[in-house]
mmCIF file of C-alpha atoms in Angstrom:
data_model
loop_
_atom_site.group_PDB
_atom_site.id
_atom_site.type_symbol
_atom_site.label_atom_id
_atom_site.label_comp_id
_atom_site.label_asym_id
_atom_site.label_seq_id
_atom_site.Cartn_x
_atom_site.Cartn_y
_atom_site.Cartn_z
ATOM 1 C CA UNK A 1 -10.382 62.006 -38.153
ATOM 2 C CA UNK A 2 -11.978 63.026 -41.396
ATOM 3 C CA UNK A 3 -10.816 60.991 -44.742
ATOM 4 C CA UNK A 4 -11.198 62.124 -48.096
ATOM 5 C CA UNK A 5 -11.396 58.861 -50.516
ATOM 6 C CA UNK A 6 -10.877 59.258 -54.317
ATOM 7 C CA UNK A 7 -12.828 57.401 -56.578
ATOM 8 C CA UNK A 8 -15.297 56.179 -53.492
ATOM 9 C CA UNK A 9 -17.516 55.098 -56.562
ATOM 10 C CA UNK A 10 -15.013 52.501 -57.959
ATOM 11 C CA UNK A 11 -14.229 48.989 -56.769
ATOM 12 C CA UNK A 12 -11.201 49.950 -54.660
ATOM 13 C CA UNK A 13 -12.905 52.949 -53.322
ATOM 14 C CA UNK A 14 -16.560 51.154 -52.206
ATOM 15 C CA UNK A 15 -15.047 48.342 -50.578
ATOM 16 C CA UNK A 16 -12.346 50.860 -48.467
ATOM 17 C CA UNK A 17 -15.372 52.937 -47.633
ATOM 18 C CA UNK A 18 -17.619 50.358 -46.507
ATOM 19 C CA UNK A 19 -15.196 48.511 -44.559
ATOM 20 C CA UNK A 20 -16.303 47.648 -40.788
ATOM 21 C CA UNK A 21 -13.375 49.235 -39.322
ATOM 22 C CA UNK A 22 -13.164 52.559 -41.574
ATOM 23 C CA UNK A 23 -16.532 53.755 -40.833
ATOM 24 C CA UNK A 24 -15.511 54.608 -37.597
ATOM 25 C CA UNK A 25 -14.230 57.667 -39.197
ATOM 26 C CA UNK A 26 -15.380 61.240 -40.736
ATOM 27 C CA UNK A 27 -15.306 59.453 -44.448
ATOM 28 C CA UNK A 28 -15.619 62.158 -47.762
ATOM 29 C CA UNK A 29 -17.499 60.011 -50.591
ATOM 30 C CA UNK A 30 -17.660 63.072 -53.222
ATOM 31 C CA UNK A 31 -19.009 61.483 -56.538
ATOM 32 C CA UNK A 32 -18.041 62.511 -59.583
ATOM 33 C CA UNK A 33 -21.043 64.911 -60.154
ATOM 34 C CA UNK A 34 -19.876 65.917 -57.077
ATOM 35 C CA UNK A 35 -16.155 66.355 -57.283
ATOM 36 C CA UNK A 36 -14.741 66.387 -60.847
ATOM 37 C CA UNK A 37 -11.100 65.534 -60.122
ATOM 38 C CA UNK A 38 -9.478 66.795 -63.281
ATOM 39 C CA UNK A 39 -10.368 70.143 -62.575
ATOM 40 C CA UNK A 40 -7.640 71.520 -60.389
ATOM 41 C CA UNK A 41 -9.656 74.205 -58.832
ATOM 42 C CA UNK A 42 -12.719 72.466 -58.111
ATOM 43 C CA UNK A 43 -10.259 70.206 -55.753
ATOM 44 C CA UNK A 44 -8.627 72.777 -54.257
ATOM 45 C CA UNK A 45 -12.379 74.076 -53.629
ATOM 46 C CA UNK A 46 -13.427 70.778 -51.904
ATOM 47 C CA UNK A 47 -10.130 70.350 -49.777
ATOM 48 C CA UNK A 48 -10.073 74.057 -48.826
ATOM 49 C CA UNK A 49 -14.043 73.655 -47.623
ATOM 50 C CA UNK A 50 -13.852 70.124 -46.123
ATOM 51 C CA UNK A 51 -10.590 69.998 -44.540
ATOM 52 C CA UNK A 52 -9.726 66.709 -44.555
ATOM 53 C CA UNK A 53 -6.779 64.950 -42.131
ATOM 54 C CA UNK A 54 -5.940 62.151 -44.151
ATOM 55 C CA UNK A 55 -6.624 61.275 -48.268
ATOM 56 C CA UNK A 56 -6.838 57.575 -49.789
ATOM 57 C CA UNK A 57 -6.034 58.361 -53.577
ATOM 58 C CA UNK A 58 -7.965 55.761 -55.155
ATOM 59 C CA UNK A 59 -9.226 57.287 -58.359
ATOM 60 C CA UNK A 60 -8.043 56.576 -61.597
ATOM 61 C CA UNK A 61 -8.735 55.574 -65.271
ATOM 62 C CA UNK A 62 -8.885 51.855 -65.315
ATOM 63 C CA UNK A 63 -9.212 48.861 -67.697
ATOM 64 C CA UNK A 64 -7.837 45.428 -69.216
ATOM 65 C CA UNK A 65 -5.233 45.026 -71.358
ATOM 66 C CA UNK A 66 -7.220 45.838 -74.640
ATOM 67 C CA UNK A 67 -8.574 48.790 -72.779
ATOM 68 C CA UNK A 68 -4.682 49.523 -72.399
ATOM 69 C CA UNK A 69 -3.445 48.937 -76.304
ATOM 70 C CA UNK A 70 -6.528 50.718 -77.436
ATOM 71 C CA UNK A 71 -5.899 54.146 -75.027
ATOM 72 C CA UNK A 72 -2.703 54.359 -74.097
ATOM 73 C CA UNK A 73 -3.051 58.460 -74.469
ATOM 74 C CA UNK A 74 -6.314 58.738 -72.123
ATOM 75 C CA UNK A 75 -4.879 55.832 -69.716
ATOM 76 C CA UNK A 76 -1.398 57.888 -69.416
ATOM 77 C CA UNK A 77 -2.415 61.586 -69.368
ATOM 78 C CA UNK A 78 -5.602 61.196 -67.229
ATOM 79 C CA UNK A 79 -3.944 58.885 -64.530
ATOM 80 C CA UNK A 80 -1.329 61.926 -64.482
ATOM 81 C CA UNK A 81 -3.806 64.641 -64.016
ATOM 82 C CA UNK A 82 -5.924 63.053 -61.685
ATOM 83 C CA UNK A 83 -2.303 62.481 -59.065
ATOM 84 C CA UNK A 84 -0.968 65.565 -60.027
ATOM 85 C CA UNK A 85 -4.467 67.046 -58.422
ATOM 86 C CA UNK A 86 -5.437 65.827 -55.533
ATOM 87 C CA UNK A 87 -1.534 65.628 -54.193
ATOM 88 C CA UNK A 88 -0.697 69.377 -54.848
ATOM 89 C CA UNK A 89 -4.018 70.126 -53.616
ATOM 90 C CA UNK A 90 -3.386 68.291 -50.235
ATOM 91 C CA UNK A 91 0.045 69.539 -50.044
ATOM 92 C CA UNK A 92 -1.479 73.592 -50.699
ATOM 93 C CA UNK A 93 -4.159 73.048 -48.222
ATOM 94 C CA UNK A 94 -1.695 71.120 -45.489
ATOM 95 C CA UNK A 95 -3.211 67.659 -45.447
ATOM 96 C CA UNK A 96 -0.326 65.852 -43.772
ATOM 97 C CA UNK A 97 -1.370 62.470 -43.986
ATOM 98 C CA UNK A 98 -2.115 60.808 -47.328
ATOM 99 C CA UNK A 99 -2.062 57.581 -48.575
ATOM 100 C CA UNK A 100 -1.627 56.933 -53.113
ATOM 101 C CA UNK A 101 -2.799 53.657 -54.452
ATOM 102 C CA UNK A 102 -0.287 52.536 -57.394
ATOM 103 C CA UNK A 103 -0.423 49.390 -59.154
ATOM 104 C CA UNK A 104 2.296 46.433 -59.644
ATOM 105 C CA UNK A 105 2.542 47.060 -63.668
ATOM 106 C CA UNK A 106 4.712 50.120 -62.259
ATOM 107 C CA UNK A 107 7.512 47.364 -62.198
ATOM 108 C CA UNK A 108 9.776 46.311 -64.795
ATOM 109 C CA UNK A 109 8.905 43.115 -67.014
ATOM 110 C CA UNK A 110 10.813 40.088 -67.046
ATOM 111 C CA UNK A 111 11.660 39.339 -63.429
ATOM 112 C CA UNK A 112 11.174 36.203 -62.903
ATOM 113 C CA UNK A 113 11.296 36.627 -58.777
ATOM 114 C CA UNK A 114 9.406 38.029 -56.460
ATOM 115 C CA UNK A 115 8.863 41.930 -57.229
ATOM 116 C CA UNK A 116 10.646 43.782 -54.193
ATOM 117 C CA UNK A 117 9.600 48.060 -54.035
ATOM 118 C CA UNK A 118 13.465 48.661 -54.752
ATOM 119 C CA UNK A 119 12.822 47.447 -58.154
ATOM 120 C CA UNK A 120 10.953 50.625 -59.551
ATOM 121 C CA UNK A 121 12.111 52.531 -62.324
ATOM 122 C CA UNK A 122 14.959 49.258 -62.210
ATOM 123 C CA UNK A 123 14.302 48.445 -66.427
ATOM 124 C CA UNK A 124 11.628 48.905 -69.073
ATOM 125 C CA UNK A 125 8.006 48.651 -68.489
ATOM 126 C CA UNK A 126 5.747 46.069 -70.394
ATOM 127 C CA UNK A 127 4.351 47.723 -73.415
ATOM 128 C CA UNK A 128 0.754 46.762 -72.693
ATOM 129 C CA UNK A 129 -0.183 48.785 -70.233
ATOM 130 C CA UNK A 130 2.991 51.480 -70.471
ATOM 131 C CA UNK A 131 1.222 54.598 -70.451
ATOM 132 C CA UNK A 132 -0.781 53.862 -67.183
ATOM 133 C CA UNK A 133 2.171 52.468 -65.513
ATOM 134 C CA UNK A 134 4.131 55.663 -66.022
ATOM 135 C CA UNK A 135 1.383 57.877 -65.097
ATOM 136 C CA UNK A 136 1.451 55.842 -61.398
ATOM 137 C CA UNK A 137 4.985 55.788 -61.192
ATOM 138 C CA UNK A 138 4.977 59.262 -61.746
ATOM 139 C CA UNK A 139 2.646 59.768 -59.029
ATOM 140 C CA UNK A 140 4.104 57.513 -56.721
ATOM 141 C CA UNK A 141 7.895 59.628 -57.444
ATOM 142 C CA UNK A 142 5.657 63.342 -56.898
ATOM 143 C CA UNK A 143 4.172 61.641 -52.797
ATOM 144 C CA UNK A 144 7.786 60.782 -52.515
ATOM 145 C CA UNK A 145 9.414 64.010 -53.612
ATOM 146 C CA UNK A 146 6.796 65.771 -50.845
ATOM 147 C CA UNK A 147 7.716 63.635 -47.826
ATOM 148 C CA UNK A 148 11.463 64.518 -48.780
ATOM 149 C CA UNK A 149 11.358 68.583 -49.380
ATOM 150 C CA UNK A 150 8.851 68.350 -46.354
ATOM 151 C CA UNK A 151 8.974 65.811 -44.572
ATOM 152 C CA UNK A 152 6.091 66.767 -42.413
ATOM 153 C CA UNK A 153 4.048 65.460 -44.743
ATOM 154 C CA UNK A 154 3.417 62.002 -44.826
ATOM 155 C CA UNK A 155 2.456 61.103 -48.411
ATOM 156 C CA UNK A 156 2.867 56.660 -48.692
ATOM 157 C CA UNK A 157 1.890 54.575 -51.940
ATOM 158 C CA UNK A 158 0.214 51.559 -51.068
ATOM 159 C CA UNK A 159 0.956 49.216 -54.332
ATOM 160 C CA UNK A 160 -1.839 46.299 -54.711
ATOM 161 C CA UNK A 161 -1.470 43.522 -56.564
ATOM 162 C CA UNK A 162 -4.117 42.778 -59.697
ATOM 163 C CA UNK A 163 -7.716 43.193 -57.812
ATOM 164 C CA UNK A 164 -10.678 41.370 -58.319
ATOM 165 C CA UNK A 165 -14.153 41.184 -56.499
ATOM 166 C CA UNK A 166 -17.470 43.705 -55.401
ATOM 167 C CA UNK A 167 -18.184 46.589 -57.740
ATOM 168 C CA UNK A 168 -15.899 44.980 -60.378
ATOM 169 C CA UNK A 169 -16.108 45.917 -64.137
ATOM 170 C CA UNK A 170 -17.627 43.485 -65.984
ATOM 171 C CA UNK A 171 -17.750 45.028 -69.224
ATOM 172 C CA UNK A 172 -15.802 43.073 -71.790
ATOM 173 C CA UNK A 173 -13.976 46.209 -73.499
ATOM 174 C CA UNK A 174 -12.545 47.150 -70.146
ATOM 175 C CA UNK A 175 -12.486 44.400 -67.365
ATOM 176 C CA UNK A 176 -9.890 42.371 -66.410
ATOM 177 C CA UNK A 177 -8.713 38.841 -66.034
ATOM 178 C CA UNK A 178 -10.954 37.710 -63.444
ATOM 179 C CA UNK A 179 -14.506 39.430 -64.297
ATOM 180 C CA UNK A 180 -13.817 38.675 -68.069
ATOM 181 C CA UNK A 181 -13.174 35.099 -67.306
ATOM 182 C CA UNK A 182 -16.865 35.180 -64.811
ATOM 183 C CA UNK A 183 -18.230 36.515 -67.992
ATOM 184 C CA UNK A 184 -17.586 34.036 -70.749
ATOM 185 C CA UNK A 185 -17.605 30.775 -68.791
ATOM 186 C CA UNK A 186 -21.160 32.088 -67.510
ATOM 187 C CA UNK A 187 -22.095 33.231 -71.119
ATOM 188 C CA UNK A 188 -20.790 29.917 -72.442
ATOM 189 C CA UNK A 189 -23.112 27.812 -69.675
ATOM 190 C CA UNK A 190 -25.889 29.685 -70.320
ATOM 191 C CA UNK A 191 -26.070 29.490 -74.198
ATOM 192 C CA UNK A 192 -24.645 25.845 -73.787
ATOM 193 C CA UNK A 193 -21.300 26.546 -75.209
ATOM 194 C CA UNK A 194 -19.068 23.869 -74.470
ATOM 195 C CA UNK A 195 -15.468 25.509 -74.978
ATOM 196 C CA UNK A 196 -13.981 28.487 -73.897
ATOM 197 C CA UNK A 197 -11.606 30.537 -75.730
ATOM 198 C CA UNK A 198 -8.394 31.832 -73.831
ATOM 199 C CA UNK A 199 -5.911 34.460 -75.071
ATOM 200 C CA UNK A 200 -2.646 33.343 -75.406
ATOM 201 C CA UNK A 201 -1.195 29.641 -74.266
ATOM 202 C CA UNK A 202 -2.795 30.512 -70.360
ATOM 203 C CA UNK A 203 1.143 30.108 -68.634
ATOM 204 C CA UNK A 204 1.553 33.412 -68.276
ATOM 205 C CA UNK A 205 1.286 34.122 -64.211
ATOM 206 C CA UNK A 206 -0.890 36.504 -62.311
ATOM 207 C CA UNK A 207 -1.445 37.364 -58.644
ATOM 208 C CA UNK A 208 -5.102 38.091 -57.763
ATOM 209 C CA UNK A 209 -6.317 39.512 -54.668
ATOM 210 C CA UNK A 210 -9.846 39.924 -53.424
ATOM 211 C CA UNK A 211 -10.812 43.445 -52.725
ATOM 212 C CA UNK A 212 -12.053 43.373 -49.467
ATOM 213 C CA UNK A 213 -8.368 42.205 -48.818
ATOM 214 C CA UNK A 214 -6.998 45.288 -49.850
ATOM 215 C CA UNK A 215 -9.322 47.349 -48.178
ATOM 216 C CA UNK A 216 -8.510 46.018 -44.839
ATOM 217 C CA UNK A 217 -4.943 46.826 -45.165
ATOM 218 C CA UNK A 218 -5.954 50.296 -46.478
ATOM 219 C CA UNK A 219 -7.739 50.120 -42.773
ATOM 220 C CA UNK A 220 -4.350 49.099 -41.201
ATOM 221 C CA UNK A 221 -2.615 51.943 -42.892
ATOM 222 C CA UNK A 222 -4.685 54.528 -42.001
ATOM 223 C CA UNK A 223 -5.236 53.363 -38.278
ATOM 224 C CA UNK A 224 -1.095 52.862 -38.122
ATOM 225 C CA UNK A 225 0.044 55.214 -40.532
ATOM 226 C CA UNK A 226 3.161 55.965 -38.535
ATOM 227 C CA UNK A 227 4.021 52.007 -39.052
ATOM 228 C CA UNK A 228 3.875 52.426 -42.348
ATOM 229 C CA UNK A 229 6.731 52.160 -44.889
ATOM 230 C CA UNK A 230 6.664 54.880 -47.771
ATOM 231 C CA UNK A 231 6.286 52.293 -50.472
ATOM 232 C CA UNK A 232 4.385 48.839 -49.688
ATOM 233 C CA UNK A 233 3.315 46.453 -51.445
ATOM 234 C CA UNK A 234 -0.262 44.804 -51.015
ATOM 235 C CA UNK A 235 -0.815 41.168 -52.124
ATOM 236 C CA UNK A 236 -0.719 37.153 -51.597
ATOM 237 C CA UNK A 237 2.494 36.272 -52.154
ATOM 238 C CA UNK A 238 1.053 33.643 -54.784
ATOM 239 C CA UNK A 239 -0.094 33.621 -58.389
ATOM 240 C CA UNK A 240 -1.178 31.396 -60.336
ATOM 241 C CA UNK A 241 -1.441 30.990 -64.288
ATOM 242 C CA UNK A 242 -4.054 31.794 -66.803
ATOM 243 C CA UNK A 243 -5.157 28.428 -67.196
ATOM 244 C CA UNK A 244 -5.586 28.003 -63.482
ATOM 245 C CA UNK A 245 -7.568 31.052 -63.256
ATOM 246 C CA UNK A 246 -10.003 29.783 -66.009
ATOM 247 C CA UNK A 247 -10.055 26.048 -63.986
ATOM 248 C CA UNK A 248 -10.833 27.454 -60.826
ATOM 249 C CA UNK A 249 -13.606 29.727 -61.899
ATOM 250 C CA UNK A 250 -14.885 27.196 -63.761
ATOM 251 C CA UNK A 251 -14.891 25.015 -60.615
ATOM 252 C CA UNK A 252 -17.174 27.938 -59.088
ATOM 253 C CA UNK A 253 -19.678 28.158 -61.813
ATOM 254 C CA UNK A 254 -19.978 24.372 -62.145
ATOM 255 C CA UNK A 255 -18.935 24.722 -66.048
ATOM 256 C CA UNK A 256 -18.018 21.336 -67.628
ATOM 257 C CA UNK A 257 -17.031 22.138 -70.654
ATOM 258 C CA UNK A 258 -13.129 22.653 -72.325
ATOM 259 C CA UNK A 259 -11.215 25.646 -73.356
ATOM 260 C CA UNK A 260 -8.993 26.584 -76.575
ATOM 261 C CA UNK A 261 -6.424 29.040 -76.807
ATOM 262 C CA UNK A 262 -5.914 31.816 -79.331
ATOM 263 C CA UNK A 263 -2.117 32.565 -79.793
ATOM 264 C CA UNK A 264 -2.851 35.460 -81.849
ATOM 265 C CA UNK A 265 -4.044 37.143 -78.532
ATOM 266 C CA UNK A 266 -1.603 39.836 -76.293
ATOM 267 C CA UNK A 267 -0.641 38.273 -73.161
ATOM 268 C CA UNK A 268 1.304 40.989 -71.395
ATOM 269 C CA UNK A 269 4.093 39.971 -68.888
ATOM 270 C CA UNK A 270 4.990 36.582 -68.109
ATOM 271 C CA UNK A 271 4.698 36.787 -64.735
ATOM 272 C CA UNK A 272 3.760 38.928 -61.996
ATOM 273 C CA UNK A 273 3.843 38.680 -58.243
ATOM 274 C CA UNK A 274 4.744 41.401 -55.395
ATOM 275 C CA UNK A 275 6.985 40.776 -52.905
ATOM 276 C CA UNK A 276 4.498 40.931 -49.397
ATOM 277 C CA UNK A 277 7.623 40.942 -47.163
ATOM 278 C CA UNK A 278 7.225 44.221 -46.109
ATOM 279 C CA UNK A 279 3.490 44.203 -45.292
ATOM 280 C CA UNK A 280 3.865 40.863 -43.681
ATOM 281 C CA UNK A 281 6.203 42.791 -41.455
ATOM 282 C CA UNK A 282 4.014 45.667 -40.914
ATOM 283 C CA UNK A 283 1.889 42.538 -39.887
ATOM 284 C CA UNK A 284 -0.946 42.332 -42.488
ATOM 285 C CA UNK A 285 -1.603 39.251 -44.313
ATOM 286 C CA UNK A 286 -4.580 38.803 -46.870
ATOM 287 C CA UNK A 287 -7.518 36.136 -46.017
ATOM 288 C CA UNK A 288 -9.726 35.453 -48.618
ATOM 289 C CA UNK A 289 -8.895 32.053 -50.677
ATOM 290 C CA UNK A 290 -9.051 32.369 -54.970
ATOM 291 C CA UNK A 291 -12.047 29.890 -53.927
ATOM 292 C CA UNK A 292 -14.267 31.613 -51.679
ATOM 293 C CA UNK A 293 -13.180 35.024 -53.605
ATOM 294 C CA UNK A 294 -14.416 33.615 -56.855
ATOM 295 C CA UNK A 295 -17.443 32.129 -55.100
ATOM 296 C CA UNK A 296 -18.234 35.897 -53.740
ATOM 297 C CA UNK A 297 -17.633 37.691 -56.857
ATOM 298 C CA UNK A 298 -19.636 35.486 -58.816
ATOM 299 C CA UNK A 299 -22.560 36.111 -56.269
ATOM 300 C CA UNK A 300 -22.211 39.601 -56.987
ATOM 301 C CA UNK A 301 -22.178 38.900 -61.003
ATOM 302 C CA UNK A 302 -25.417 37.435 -60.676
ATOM 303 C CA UNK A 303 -26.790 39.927 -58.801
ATOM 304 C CA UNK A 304 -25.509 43.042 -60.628
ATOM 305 C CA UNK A 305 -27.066 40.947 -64.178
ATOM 306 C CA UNK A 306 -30.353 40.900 -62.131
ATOM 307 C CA UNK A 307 -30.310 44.067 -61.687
#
């Protein structure tokens, strides 16, 4: 079987590709000097000449929640154009199989519980990151609208929960919670900083999951596709707060020092944590601990500074 993967060049694309059990298949890496995504006919092009069975849709403008506020135009549109794409391109050229990353801001804020895939579209977005959840809600409704008028073809959204790990951004204007937080406490050790600011009071909740996690459920979707519900969730099943998130990596990078908190800061939603009892049923379960996936990403920190 030959895949096509999207945005092979990003976190969530290098660690599907170079997954043990996915490169037992045809895999389509196109960069972007290779494959510029936004232009419609250059992917009809590529699909048309390659002919692949199956497409990951990983690709996608990404960033933190300042990256967010600041570019809520580019984060909205772009997200939009790059779905609207590669899905009408598979659909015209008859790939039958295909498999749309989304992302768990596509659900409402303020639920409290656990965040089920019936709850999409169920109340108003948080305003931090609107414009890119719309843009993969909107994608997620055009795969779904497919499998209906046609229901030969197969088109599934896999929705992760916040990511963290390899091939992470670590650059402060657009990374997230995780590589951020590697960033100062690091900075802070090295320059012999003893306190570390955090934005907000540090209650607010997240769910992290290391990427090689999510990549080997990728690899149980495409090897049992069938199995597969049309909307899934990808996650833990636990979060944690801010404050925990800053305690634990600290535990990692052996920091001693305190931390302050700037109320002034955006926080997003209070809390947010996926549902996993559909993909526990599908009978996937993620294995890496916040420990050991700290301890990993910070080994790749080091060695992507050194570089």
């Amino acid at each position: 079987m030959k895949i096509l993967i999207t945005g092979s060049t990003g976190m969530v694309g290098r660690n599907i590709s170079e997954h043990a059990g996915i490169k037992k298949y045809d895999l389509l890496l196109p960069s972007r000097a290779e494959l510029d995504l936004f232009n419609f006919e250059a992917v009809k092009n590529y699909i048309a000449k390659n002919k692949p069975d199956f497409i990951v849709h990983c690709a996608g403008k990404v960033g933190g929640i300042q990256a967010n506020i600041n570019e809520p135009v580019q984060h909205c549109i772009q997200n939009i154009e790059l779905g609207r794409n590669v899905i009408m391109a598979a659909r015209e050229f008859g790939v039958r199989k295909f498999i749309n990353l989304g992302s768990s801001c596509m659900y409402p804020k303020g639920i409290d519980e656990e965040l089920t895939e019936n709850k999409i579209l169920t109340g108003e977005l948080e305003s931090t990151n609107e414009g890119y959840a719309l843009a993969k809600i909107v994608t997620q409704r055009l795969c779904s609208y497919i499998s209906k008028e046609s229901p030969e073809y197969q088109y599934k959204t896999l929705i992760p929960c916040n990511l963290y790990g390899r091939y992470d951004s670590f650059d402060p204007t657009r990374s997230h919670l995780i590589p951020a937080v590697i960033q100062k406490i690091h900075d802070a050790k090295k320059r012999n900083i003893n306190s570390v600011e955090i934005w907000g009071d540090g209650n607010a909740r997240r769910e992290f999951m290391y990427a090689e996690d999510l990549a080997d459920c990728v690899f149980e979707c495409v090897t049992r596709f069938n199995e597969m519900p049309p909307v899934m969730n990808c996650g833990l099943g636990v979060d944690h707060t801010i404050n925990e998130y800053y305690e634990a990596t600290a535990k990692v990078l052996e920091f001693e020092g305190s931390f302050s908190h700037d109320l002034s800061k955006p926080v997003g939603m209070k809390r947010k944590l996926v549902s996993v009892k559909l993909v526990n049923a599908f009978g996937w379960k993620a294995r890496r601990s916040l420990e050991e996936g700290l301890r990993l990403t910070y080994e790749y920190y080091l060695s992507y500074k050194e570089a």
